[in-house]
Amino acid sequence: MEVFEFSKKLNIPKNSALCLGNFDGVHLGHRRLFHVAKGHKSWGALVFDGNFKGDKLITTLSEKLELIKNQGADFVICAKPDEGFLGLSGEQFYNILRDAGVGKLIAGYDFRFGKGAYHTCDDLVNWCKRDSIMVHIEGEYSFLGEAVKSSRIRGLIEKGEIPIANELLGYSYFLLGRVEKGLENGRKMGFPTANISYGDAKLLPPDGVYKGRIEIGENSYKAVINIGKNPTFDAKNRTVEVHIPNFDGDVYGESVRVEFAEKIRGEIKFGSVEELIAQIKRDVASALK
């Protein structure tokens, strides 16, 4: 899959289908657009490198690219949500895509574009018809009586409602990170953990303990994931730490994928290390079920 930076002169495959949107989360609703695009010889998606609304990201750019690649896209155009892009009028934006030789534009029913998000899908349809470019506007996709949107999924993750969020995503919510040196409190208690780095823009579930998995290379393991500040040890920084039951390998420096399945409990400050150890044993047993 080729990755292009958005510019006023795009050199993308001619007559390709292009899906338009932010695509944060690459959820089931987004994939309905991709399904339409797959009927074309070549197709891709235009995505944001960041989030112009200032929200935490369900998927960072690297995570988003991985998911879109797995959907079979031939290329992706990355646009930075800066003044150079957000300052374009709707027609300027459209003209750049037209001049790049797109054969079909695909967007969701609520897609808005141009400076101040002034233009709607009606404008896109009218301009495409004028220039004999195929266009498809996908309608609302609902699950449990509500539209499947990134904002809805973001709210579920923020509340720790991971199983429902995973259903709307179509995969287990995850983060990509690298294993770094931590305080090693878990190792001292007999439960070594991998301290996972993550970017400030990444959305994390609420502090607490989660059941999930960790992928290291080609191997996948059941895992207990702790998010928080380790209040029993009065730690200062919020961390993501992963304990892999019955695993004794050295994973420092490894790039990993951490998947969240469900919340086991909230963060607790225990009165003693012994109480914490007893609870960790219960957490591990829950994660292994």
PDB file of C-alpha atoms in Angstrom:
ATOM      1  CA  MET A   1       0.000   0.000   0.000  1.00  0.00           C
ATOM      2  CA  GLU A   2       1.398   3.372  -1.047  1.00  0.00           C
ATOM      3  CA  VAL A   3       1.152   6.368   1.280  1.00  0.00           C
ATOM      4  CA  PHE A   4       0.930   9.869  -0.210  1.00  0.00           C
ATOM      5  CA  GLU A   5       1.076  13.216   1.555  1.00  0.00           C
ATOM      6  CA  PHE A   6      -1.790  15.502   0.612  1.00  0.00           C
ATOM      7  CA  SER A   7      -0.666  18.309  -1.686  1.00  0.00           C
ATOM      8  CA  LYS A   8      -2.131  20.517  -4.381  1.00  0.00           C
ATOM      9  CA  LYS A   9      -0.695  18.169  -7.010  1.00  0.00           C
ATOM     10  CA  LEU A  10      -1.490  14.595  -6.081  1.00  0.00           C
ATOM     11  CA  ASN A  11       0.148  11.772  -8.008  1.00  0.00           C
ATOM     12  CA  ILE A  12      -2.256   8.964  -7.148  1.00  0.00           C
ATOM     13  CA  PRO A  13      -3.354   6.123  -9.477  1.00  0.00           C
ATOM     14  CA  LYS A  14      -5.607   7.509 -12.221  1.00  0.00           C
ATOM     15  CA  ASN A  15      -9.302   6.563 -12.318  1.00  0.00           C
ATOM     16  CA  SER A  16      -9.119   5.119  -8.817  1.00  0.00           C
ATOM     17  CA  ALA A  17     -11.915   5.164  -6.226  1.00  0.00           C
ATOM     18  CA  LEU A  18     -11.236   7.392  -3.223  1.00  0.00           C
ATOM     19  CA  CYS A  19     -12.984   7.186   0.146  1.00  0.00           C
ATOM     20  CA  LEU A  20     -13.234  10.497   2.013  1.00  0.00           C
ATOM     21  CA  GLY A  21     -13.314  10.935   5.775  1.00  0.00           C
ATOM     22  CA  ASN A  22     -11.341  11.123   8.996  1.00  0.00           C
ATOM     23  CA  PHE A  23     -11.610   7.338   9.517  1.00  0.00           C
ATOM     24  CA  ASP A  24     -10.670   7.472  13.192  1.00  0.00           C
ATOM     25  CA  GLY A  25     -11.187   3.917  14.400  1.00  0.00           C
ATOM     26  CA  VAL A  26     -11.720   2.417  10.914  1.00  0.00           C
ATOM     27  CA  HIS A  27     -14.983   1.013  12.279  1.00  0.00           C
ATOM     28  CA  LEU A  28     -17.814  -0.972  10.683  1.00  0.00           C
ATOM     29  CA  GLY A  29     -19.392   2.157   9.227  1.00  0.00           C
ATOM     30  CA  HIS A  30     -16.144   3.141   7.534  1.00  0.00           C
ATOM     31  CA  ARG A  31     -15.777  -0.324   6.086  1.00  0.00           C
ATOM     32  CA  ARG A  32     -19.090   0.022   4.263  1.00  0.00           C
ATOM     33  CA  LEU A  33     -17.397   2.771   2.231  1.00  0.00           C
ATOM     34  CA  PHE A  34     -14.409   0.517   1.596  1.00  0.00           C
ATOM     35  CA  HIS A  35     -16.745  -2.242   0.410  1.00  0.00           C
ATOM     36  CA  VAL A  36     -18.078   0.102  -2.287  1.00  0.00           C
ATOM     37  CA  ALA A  37     -14.530   1.094  -3.280  1.00  0.00           C
ATOM     38  CA  LYS A  38     -13.379  -2.512  -3.607  1.00  0.00           C
ATOM     39  CA  GLY A  39     -15.402  -2.814  -6.793  1.00  0.00           C
ATOM     40  CA  HIS A  40     -12.853  -0.535  -8.457  1.00  0.00           C
ATOM     41  CA  LYS A  41      -9.555  -1.687  -9.993  1.00  0.00           C
ATOM     42  CA  SER A  42      -7.644   0.599  -7.627  1.00  0.00           C
ATOM     43  CA  TRP A  43      -8.874   2.293  -4.459  1.00  0.00           C
ATOM     44  CA  GLY A  44      -7.675   4.266  -1.494  1.00  0.00           C
ATOM     45  CA  ALA A  45      -8.686   6.545   1.358  1.00  0.00           C
ATOM     46  CA  LEU A  46      -7.926  10.110   2.364  1.00  0.00           C
ATOM     47  CA  VAL A  47      -7.266  10.269   6.114  1.00  0.00           C
ATOM     48  CA  PHE A  48      -6.151  12.814   8.689  1.00  0.00           C
ATOM     49  CA  ASP A  49      -2.730  12.637  10.307  1.00  0.00           C
ATOM     50  CA  GLY A  50      -4.039  13.751  13.696  1.00  0.00           C
ATOM     51  CA  ASN A  51      -7.434  15.053  14.794  1.00  0.00           C
ATOM     52  CA  PHE A  52      -8.538  18.564  13.912  1.00  0.00           C
ATOM     53  CA  LYS A  53     -11.208  18.527  16.660  1.00  0.00           C
ATOM     54  CA  GLY A  54      -8.635  18.046  19.405  1.00  0.00           C
ATOM     55  CA  ASP A  55     -10.135  14.742  20.609  1.00  0.00           C
ATOM     56  CA  LYS A  56      -7.957  11.848  21.669  1.00  0.00           C
ATOM     57  CA  LEU A  57      -7.483   9.383  18.820  1.00  0.00           C
ATOM     58  CA  ILE A  58      -9.123   5.960  18.681  1.00  0.00           C
ATOM     59  CA  THR A  59      -6.407   5.075  16.177  1.00  0.00           C
ATOM     60  CA  THR A  60      -3.093   6.847  15.707  1.00  0.00           C
ATOM     61  CA  LEU A  61      -1.870   7.275  12.135  1.00  0.00           C
ATOM     62  CA  SER A  62       0.221   4.079  12.214  1.00  0.00           C
ATOM     63  CA  GLU A  63      -2.728   2.109  13.627  1.00  0.00           C
ATOM     64  CA  LYS A  64      -5.098   3.612  11.071  1.00  0.00           C
ATOM     65  CA  LEU A  65      -2.751   2.755   8.195  1.00  0.00           C
ATOM     66  CA  GLU A  66      -2.429  -0.837   9.393  1.00  0.00           C
ATOM     67  CA  LEU A  67      -6.205  -1.286   9.539  1.00  0.00           C
ATOM     68  CA  ILE A  68      -6.822   0.278   6.129  1.00  0.00           C
ATOM     69  CA  LYS A  69      -4.026  -1.797   4.575  1.00  0.00           C
ATOM     70  CA  ASN A  70      -5.669  -4.914   5.996  1.00  0.00           C
ATOM     71  CA  GLN A  71      -8.871  -3.904   4.190  1.00  0.00           C
ATOM     72  CA  GLY A  72      -7.004  -4.178   0.895  1.00  0.00           C
ATOM     73  CA  ALA A  73      -6.455  -0.500   0.017  1.00  0.00           C
ATOM     74  CA  ASP A  74      -3.936   0.256  -2.714  1.00  0.00           C
ATOM     75  CA  PHE A  75      -3.030   3.687  -1.341  1.00  0.00           C
ATOM     76  CA  VAL A  76      -3.749   6.240   1.377  1.00  0.00           C
ATOM     77  CA  ILE A  77      -3.519  10.027   1.231  1.00  0.00           C
ATOM     78  CA  CYS A  78      -2.514  11.589   4.572  1.00  0.00           C
ATOM     79  CA  ALA A  79      -3.647  15.150   5.216  1.00  0.00           C
ATOM     80  CA  LYS A  80      -2.401  17.127   8.205  1.00  0.00           C
ATOM     81  CA  PRO A  81      -5.261  19.100   9.801  1.00  0.00           C
ATOM     82  CA  ASP A  82      -3.338  22.377   9.599  1.00  0.00           C
ATOM     83  CA  GLU A  83      -4.259  25.730   8.088  1.00  0.00           C
ATOM     84  CA  GLY A  84      -2.866  24.699   4.711  1.00  0.00           C
ATOM     85  CA  PHE A  85      -5.483  21.965   4.484  1.00  0.00           C
ATOM     86  CA  LEU A  86      -8.321  23.296   6.626  1.00  0.00           C
ATOM     87  CA  GLY A  87      -8.057  26.680   4.909  1.00  0.00           C
ATOM     88  CA  LEU A  88      -8.954  25.234   1.503  1.00  0.00           C
ATOM     89  CA  SER A  89     -12.405  26.097   0.234  1.00  0.00           C
ATOM     90  CA  GLY A  90     -14.637  23.152  -0.609  1.00  0.00           C
ATOM     91  CA  GLU A  91     -14.220  23.706  -4.326  1.00  0.00           C
ATOM     92  CA  GLN A  92     -10.434  24.028  -4.032  1.00  0.00           C
ATOM     93  CA  PHE A  93     -10.333  20.696  -2.189  1.00  0.00           C
ATOM     94  CA  TYR A  94     -12.592  19.046  -4.758  1.00  0.00           C
ATOM     95  CA  ASN A  95     -10.599  20.473  -7.685  1.00  0.00           C
ATOM     96  CA  ILE A  96      -7.372  18.960  -6.314  1.00  0.00           C
ATOM     97  CA  LEU A  97      -8.982  15.514  -6.323  1.00  0.00           C
ATOM     98  CA  ARG A  98     -10.526  16.055  -9.759  1.00  0.00           C
ATOM     99  CA  ASP A  99      -7.220  17.208 -11.233  1.00  0.00           C
ATOM    100  CA  ALA A 100      -5.523  14.126  -9.733  1.00  0.00           C
ATOM    101  CA  GLY A 101      -7.739  12.028 -11.985  1.00  0.00           C
ATOM    102  CA  VAL A 102      -9.970  10.246  -9.472  1.00  0.00           C
ATOM    103  CA  GLY A 103     -12.596   8.030 -11.080  1.00  0.00           C
ATOM    104  CA  LYS A 104     -14.998   7.811  -8.142  1.00  0.00           C
ATOM    105  CA  LEU A 105     -15.488   9.611  -4.825  1.00  0.00           C
ATOM    106  CA  ILE A 106     -17.120   7.815  -1.891  1.00  0.00           C
ATOM    107  CA  ALA A 107     -18.240   9.479   1.339  1.00  0.00           C
ATOM    108  CA  GLY A 108     -20.594   8.976   4.262  1.00  0.00           C
ATOM    109  CA  TYR A 109     -23.905  10.844   4.443  1.00  0.00           C
ATOM    110  CA  ASP A 110     -22.583  13.269   7.084  1.00  0.00           C
ATOM    111  CA  PHE A 111     -19.290  14.111   5.363  1.00  0.00           C
ATOM    112  CA  ARG A 112     -18.514  17.832   5.372  1.00  0.00           C
ATOM    113  CA  PHE A 113     -15.533  19.556   3.808  1.00  0.00           C
ATOM    114  CA  GLY A 114     -13.987  22.904   2.921  1.00  0.00           C
ATOM    115  CA  LYS A 115     -13.082  25.771   5.221  1.00  0.00           C
ATOM    116  CA  GLY A 116     -15.301  25.782   8.268  1.00  0.00           C
ATOM    117  CA  ALA A 117     -16.826  22.446   7.119  1.00  0.00           C
ATOM    118  CA  TYR A 118     -19.129  24.570   4.996  1.00  0.00           C
ATOM    119  CA  HIS A 119     -19.870  22.112   2.201  1.00  0.00           C
ATOM    120  CA  THR A 120     -21.985  18.955   2.328  1.00  0.00           C
ATOM    121  CA  CYS A 121     -22.379  15.815   0.249  1.00  0.00           C
ATOM    122  CA  ASP A 122     -24.919  17.657  -1.932  1.00  0.00           C
ATOM    123  CA  ASP A 123     -22.123  19.914  -3.181  1.00  0.00           C
ATOM    124  CA  LEU A 124     -19.866  16.928  -3.772  1.00  0.00           C
ATOM    125  CA  VAL A 125     -22.573  15.160  -5.801  1.00  0.00           C
ATOM    126  CA  ASN A 126     -23.298  18.259  -7.891  1.00  0.00           C
ATOM    127  CA  TRP A 127     -19.647  18.885  -8.763  1.00  0.00           C
ATOM    128  CA  CYS A 128     -19.016  15.210  -9.578  1.00  0.00           C
ATOM    129  CA  LYS A 129     -22.006  15.137 -11.915  1.00  0.00           C
ATOM    130  CA  ARG A 130     -20.780  18.326 -13.591  1.00  0.00           C
ATOM    131  CA  ASP A 131     -17.363  16.773 -14.224  1.00  0.00           C
ATOM    132  CA  SER A 132     -18.597  13.234 -15.042  1.00  0.00           C
ATOM    133  CA  ILE A 133     -16.933  11.708 -11.959  1.00  0.00           C
ATOM    134  CA  MET A 134     -18.713   8.798 -10.308  1.00  0.00           C
ATOM    135  CA  VAL A 135     -19.858   9.449  -6.752  1.00  0.00           C
ATOM    136  CA  HIS A 136     -21.405   7.341  -4.010  1.00  0.00           C
ATOM    137  CA  ILE A 137     -22.848   8.640  -0.730  1.00  0.00           C
ATOM    138  CA  GLU A 138     -23.259   5.904   1.860  1.00  0.00           C
ATOM    139  CA  GLY A 139     -26.242   6.150   4.213  1.00  0.00           C
ATOM    140  CA  GLU A 140     -26.301   5.802   7.994  1.00  0.00           C
ATOM    141  CA  TYR A 141     -25.234   2.465   9.469  1.00  0.00           C
ATOM    142  CA  SER A 142     -26.856   1.687  12.824  1.00  0.00           C
ATOM    143  CA  PHE A 143     -26.166  -0.817  15.592  1.00  0.00           C
ATOM    144  CA  LEU A 144     -28.448  -1.248  18.630  1.00  0.00           C
ATOM    145  CA  GLY A 145     -30.587   1.637  17.429  1.00  0.00           C
ATOM    146  CA  GLU A 146     -27.794   4.220  17.101  1.00  0.00           C
ATOM    147  CA  ALA A 147     -25.549   5.324  14.259  1.00  0.00           C
ATOM    148  CA  VAL A 148     -22.067   3.812  14.275  1.00  0.00           C
ATOM    149  CA  LYS A 149     -19.770   6.826  14.554  1.00  0.00           C
ATOM    150  CA  SER A 150     -16.282   7.509  15.860  1.00  0.00           C
ATOM    151  CA  SER A 151     -17.733   9.866  18.493  1.00  0.00           C
ATOM    152  CA  ARG A 152     -19.976   7.104  19.842  1.00  0.00           C
ATOM    153  CA  ILE A 153     -17.109   4.607  20.006  1.00  0.00           C
ATOM    154  CA  ARG A 154     -14.858   7.196  21.650  1.00  0.00           C
ATOM    155  CA  GLY A 155     -17.485   7.721  24.345  1.00  0.00           C
ATOM    156  CA  LEU A 156     -17.766   3.978  24.991  1.00  0.00           C
ATOM    157  CA  ILE A 157     -14.002   3.613  25.374  1.00  0.00           C
ATOM    158  CA  GLU A 158     -13.860   6.622  27.698  1.00  0.00           C
ATOM    159  CA  LYS A 159     -16.431   4.883  29.921  1.00  0.00           C
ATOM    160  CA  GLY A 160     -14.616   1.546  29.815  1.00  0.00           C
ATOM    161  CA  GLU A 161     -17.408  -0.178  27.875  1.00  0.00           C
ATOM    162  CA  ILE A 162     -14.928  -2.112  25.787  1.00  0.00           C
ATOM    163  CA  PRO A 163     -17.059  -5.090  24.601  1.00  0.00           C
ATOM    164  CA  ILE A 164     -19.643  -2.819  22.929  1.00  0.00           C
ATOM    165  CA  ALA A 165     -16.901  -0.598  21.472  1.00  0.00           C
ATOM    166  CA  ASN A 166     -15.254  -3.715  20.034  1.00  0.00           C
ATOM    167  CA  GLU A 167     -18.511  -4.769  18.368  1.00  0.00           C
ATOM    168  CA  LEU A 168     -18.797  -1.383  16.644  1.00  0.00           C
ATOM    169  CA  LEU A 169     -15.140  -1.413  15.633  1.00  0.00           C
ATOM    170  CA  GLY A 170     -15.286  -4.946  14.272  1.00  0.00           C
ATOM    171  CA  TYR A 171     -12.054  -5.838  16.085  1.00  0.00           C
ATOM    172  CA  SER A 172     -10.569  -5.608  19.590  1.00  0.00           C
ATOM    173  CA  TYR A 173      -9.555  -2.080  20.551  1.00  0.00           C
ATOM    174  CA  PHE A 174      -5.770  -1.917  20.618  1.00  0.00           C
ATOM    175  CA  LEU A 175      -2.688   0.208  20.877  1.00  0.00           C
ATOM    176  CA  LEU A 176       0.654  -0.194  19.170  1.00  0.00           C
ATOM    177  CA  GLY A 177       3.637   0.610  21.356  1.00  0.00           C
ATOM    178  CA  ARG A 178       7.111  -0.345  22.439  1.00  0.00           C
ATOM    179  CA  VAL A 179       8.181  -2.086  25.646  1.00  0.00           C
ATOM    180  CA  GLU A 180      10.232   0.278  27.832  1.00  0.00           C
ATOM    181  CA  LYS A 181      11.896   0.045  31.225  1.00  0.00           C
ATOM    182  CA  GLY A 182       9.469   0.686  34.069  1.00  0.00           C
ATOM    183  CA  LEU A 183       9.640   0.820  37.867  1.00  0.00           C
ATOM    184  CA  GLU A 184       9.643  -3.023  38.006  1.00  0.00           C
ATOM    185  CA  ASN A 185       7.261  -3.132  40.989  1.00  0.00           C
ATOM    186  CA  GLY A 186       5.427  -6.026  39.350  1.00  0.00           C
ATOM    187  CA  ARG A 187       8.613  -8.066  38.968  1.00  0.00           C
ATOM    188  CA  LYS A 188       9.435  -7.543  42.649  1.00  0.00           C
ATOM    189  CA  MET A 189       6.002  -8.996  43.543  1.00  0.00           C
ATOM    190  CA  GLY A 190       6.401 -11.992  41.239  1.00  0.00           C
ATOM    191  CA  PHE A 191       4.231 -10.564  38.443  1.00  0.00           C
ATOM    192  CA  PRO A 192       6.589  -9.003  35.880  1.00  0.00           C
ATOM    193  CA  THR A 193       4.994  -6.473  33.562  1.00  0.00           C
ATOM    194  CA  ALA A 194       5.881  -4.944  30.216  1.00  0.00           C
ATOM    195  CA  ASN A 195       5.681  -1.143  30.384  1.00  0.00           C
ATOM    196  CA  ILE A 196       4.177   0.011  27.062  1.00  0.00           C
ATOM    197  CA  SER A 197       4.957   3.418  25.563  1.00  0.00           C
ATOM    198  CA  TYR A 198       2.102   5.288  23.899  1.00  0.00           C
ATOM    199  CA  GLY A 199       1.625   8.693  22.325  1.00  0.00           C
ATOM    200  CA  ASP A 200      -0.115  11.552  24.118  1.00  0.00           C
ATOM    201  CA  ALA A 201      -2.791  11.697  21.406  1.00  0.00           C
ATOM    202  CA  LYS A 202      -3.885   8.068  21.943  1.00  0.00           C
ATOM    203  CA  LEU A 203      -7.219   7.486  23.670  1.00  0.00           C
ATOM    204  CA  LEU A 204      -6.951   5.130  26.639  1.00  0.00           C
ATOM    205  CA  PRO A 205      -9.769   3.482  28.583  1.00  0.00           C
ATOM    206  CA  PRO A 206     -10.263   4.638  32.217  1.00  0.00           C
ATOM    207  CA  ASP A 207      -7.717   3.649  34.837  1.00  0.00           C
ATOM    208  CA  GLY A 208      -8.155   0.074  35.964  1.00  0.00           C
ATOM    209  CA  VAL A 209      -7.367  -3.537  35.109  1.00  0.00           C
ATOM    210  CA  TYR A 210      -8.384  -5.132  31.805  1.00  0.00           C
ATOM    211  CA  LYS A 211      -8.490  -8.565  30.278  1.00  0.00           C
ATOM    212  CA  GLY A 212      -6.885  -8.727  26.841  1.00  0.00           C
ATOM    213  CA  ARG A 213      -4.076 -10.000  24.673  1.00  0.00           C
ATOM    214  CA  ILE A 214      -0.604  -8.914  23.636  1.00  0.00           C
ATOM    215  CA  GLU A 215       1.019  -9.708  20.302  1.00  0.00           C
ATOM    216  CA  ILE A 216       4.808  -9.919  20.235  1.00  0.00           C
ATOM    217  CA  GLY A 217       6.096 -10.653  16.762  1.00  0.00           C
ATOM    218  CA  GLU A 218       4.012 -13.534  15.427  1.00  0.00           C
ATOM    219  CA  ASN A 219       2.997 -14.754  18.892  1.00  0.00           C
ATOM    220  CA  SER A 220      -0.164 -13.819  20.803  1.00  0.00           C
ATOM    221  CA  TYR A 221      -0.670 -14.235  24.560  1.00  0.00           C
ATOM    222  CA  LYS A 222      -3.486 -13.743  27.034  1.00  0.00           C
ATOM    223  CA  ALA A 223      -2.713 -10.737  29.204  1.00  0.00           C
ATOM    224  CA  VAL A 224      -3.697  -8.631  32.203  1.00  0.00           C
ATOM    225  CA  ILE A 225      -3.448  -4.927  31.338  1.00  0.00           C
ATOM    226  CA  ASN A 226      -3.168  -2.262  34.023  1.00  0.00           C
ATOM    227  CA  ILE A 227      -3.761   1.408  33.230  1.00  0.00           C
ATOM    228  CA  GLY A 228      -3.094   3.983  35.931  1.00  0.00           C
ATOM    229  CA  LYS A 229      -0.610   5.496  38.356  1.00  0.00           C
ATOM    230  CA  ASN A 230      -0.059   2.504  40.664  1.00  0.00           C
ATOM    231  CA  PRO A 231      -1.523   4.286  43.718  1.00  0.00           C
ATOM    232  CA  THR A 232      -0.352   1.597  46.131  1.00  0.00           C
ATOM    233  CA  PHE A 233       3.223   2.673  45.311  1.00  0.00           C
ATOM    234  CA  ASP A 234       2.349   6.415  45.033  1.00  0.00           C
ATOM    235  CA  ALA A 235       3.643   6.538  41.452  1.00  0.00           C
ATOM    236  CA  LYS A 236       3.293   9.838  39.573  1.00  0.00           C
ATOM    237  CA  ASN A 237       2.960   8.888  35.904  1.00  0.00           C
ATOM    238  CA  ARG A 238       0.066   7.158  34.184  1.00  0.00           C
ATOM    239  CA  THR A 239       1.317   3.961  32.585  1.00  0.00           C
ATOM    240  CA  VAL A 240       0.106   0.985  30.563  1.00  0.00           C
ATOM    241  CA  GLU A 241       1.578  -2.204  32.007  1.00  0.00           C
ATOM    242  CA  VAL A 242       0.962  -5.707  30.701  1.00  0.00           C
ATOM    243  CA  HIS A 243       1.443  -8.923  32.651  1.00  0.00           C
ATOM    244  CA  ILE A 244       1.645 -12.104  30.567  1.00  0.00           C
ATOM    245  CA  PRO A 245       0.816 -15.126  32.744  1.00  0.00           C
ATOM    246  CA  ASN A 246       3.299 -18.000  32.529  1.00  0.00           C
ATOM    247  CA  PHE A 247       5.685 -16.006  30.311  1.00  0.00           C
ATOM    248  CA  ASP A 248       9.329 -15.407  31.132  1.00  0.00           C
ATOM    249  CA  GLY A 249      10.830 -13.922  27.954  1.00  0.00           C
ATOM    250  CA  ASP A 250      12.817 -10.691  27.577  1.00  0.00           C
ATOM    251  CA  VAL A 251      10.680  -8.252  25.573  1.00  0.00           C
ATOM    252  CA  TYR A 252      12.435  -4.944  26.269  1.00  0.00           C
ATOM    253  CA  GLY A 253      12.567  -2.825  23.126  1.00  0.00           C
ATOM    254  CA  GLU A 254      10.001  -4.968  21.303  1.00  0.00           C
ATOM    255  CA  SER A 255       7.169  -3.390  19.288  1.00  0.00           C
ATOM    256  CA  VAL A 256       3.895  -4.887  20.485  1.00  0.00           C
ATOM    257  CA  ARG A 257       0.149  -4.755  19.943  1.00  0.00           C
ATOM    258  CA  VAL A 258      -1.999  -4.631  23.095  1.00  0.00           C
ATOM    259  CA  GLU A 259      -5.683  -5.585  22.669  1.00  0.00           C
ATOM    260  CA  PHE A 260      -8.436  -4.821  25.196  1.00  0.00           C
ATOM    261  CA  ALA A 261     -11.290  -7.296  25.724  1.00  0.00           C
ATOM    262  CA  GLU A 262     -13.104  -6.128  28.857  1.00  0.00           C
ATOM    263  CA  LYS A 263     -12.604  -4.319  32.145  1.00  0.00           C
ATOM    264  CA  ILE A 264     -11.971  -6.508  35.202  1.00  0.00           C
ATOM    265  CA  ARG A 265     -12.003  -3.773  37.868  1.00  0.00           C
ATOM    266  CA  GLY A 266     -11.215  -0.152  38.575  1.00  0.00           C
ATOM    267  CA  GLU A 267      -7.977   1.169  40.034  1.00  0.00           C
ATOM    268  CA  ILE A 268      -7.609   0.559  43.774  1.00  0.00           C
ATOM    269  CA  LYS A 269      -5.121   1.806  46.381  1.00  0.00           C
ATOM    270  CA  PHE A 270      -4.422  -1.169  48.633  1.00  0.00           C
ATOM    271  CA  GLY A 271      -3.413  -0.956  52.275  1.00  0.00           C
ATOM    272  CA  SER A 272      -0.465  -3.278  51.788  1.00  0.00           C
ATOM    273  CA  VAL A 273       1.584  -4.982  49.089  1.00  0.00           C
ATOM    274  CA  GLU A 274       0.216  -8.333  50.310  1.00  0.00           C
ATOM    275  CA  GLU A 275      -3.359  -7.202  49.579  1.00  0.00           C
ATOM    276  CA  LEU A 276      -2.276  -6.074  46.109  1.00  0.00           C
ATOM    277  CA  ILE A 277      -0.606  -9.427  45.381  1.00  0.00           C
ATOM    278  CA  ALA A 278      -3.756 -11.302  46.404  1.00  0.00           C
ATOM    279  CA  GLN A 279      -5.842  -9.135  44.076  1.00  0.00           C
ATOM    280  CA  ILE A 280      -3.404  -9.575  41.166  1.00  0.00           C
ATOM    281  CA  LYS A 281      -3.768 -13.349  41.548  1.00  0.00           C
ATOM    282  CA  ARG A 282      -7.533 -12.946  41.216  1.00  0.00           C
ATOM    283  CA  ASP A 283      -7.060 -10.654  38.187  1.00  0.00           C
ATOM    284  CA  VAL A 284      -4.822 -13.223  36.479  1.00  0.00           C
ATOM    285  CA  ALA A 285      -7.331 -16.003  37.122  1.00  0.00           C
ATOM    286  CA  SER A 286     -10.074 -13.830  35.593  1.00  0.00           C
ATOM    287  CA  ALA A 287      -7.955 -13.029  32.529  1.00  0.00           C
ATOM    288  CA  LEU A 288      -7.170 -16.713  31.925  1.00  0.00           C
ATOM    289  CA  LYS A 289     -10.841 -17.783  31.890  1.00  0.00           C
TER     290      LYS A 289
END
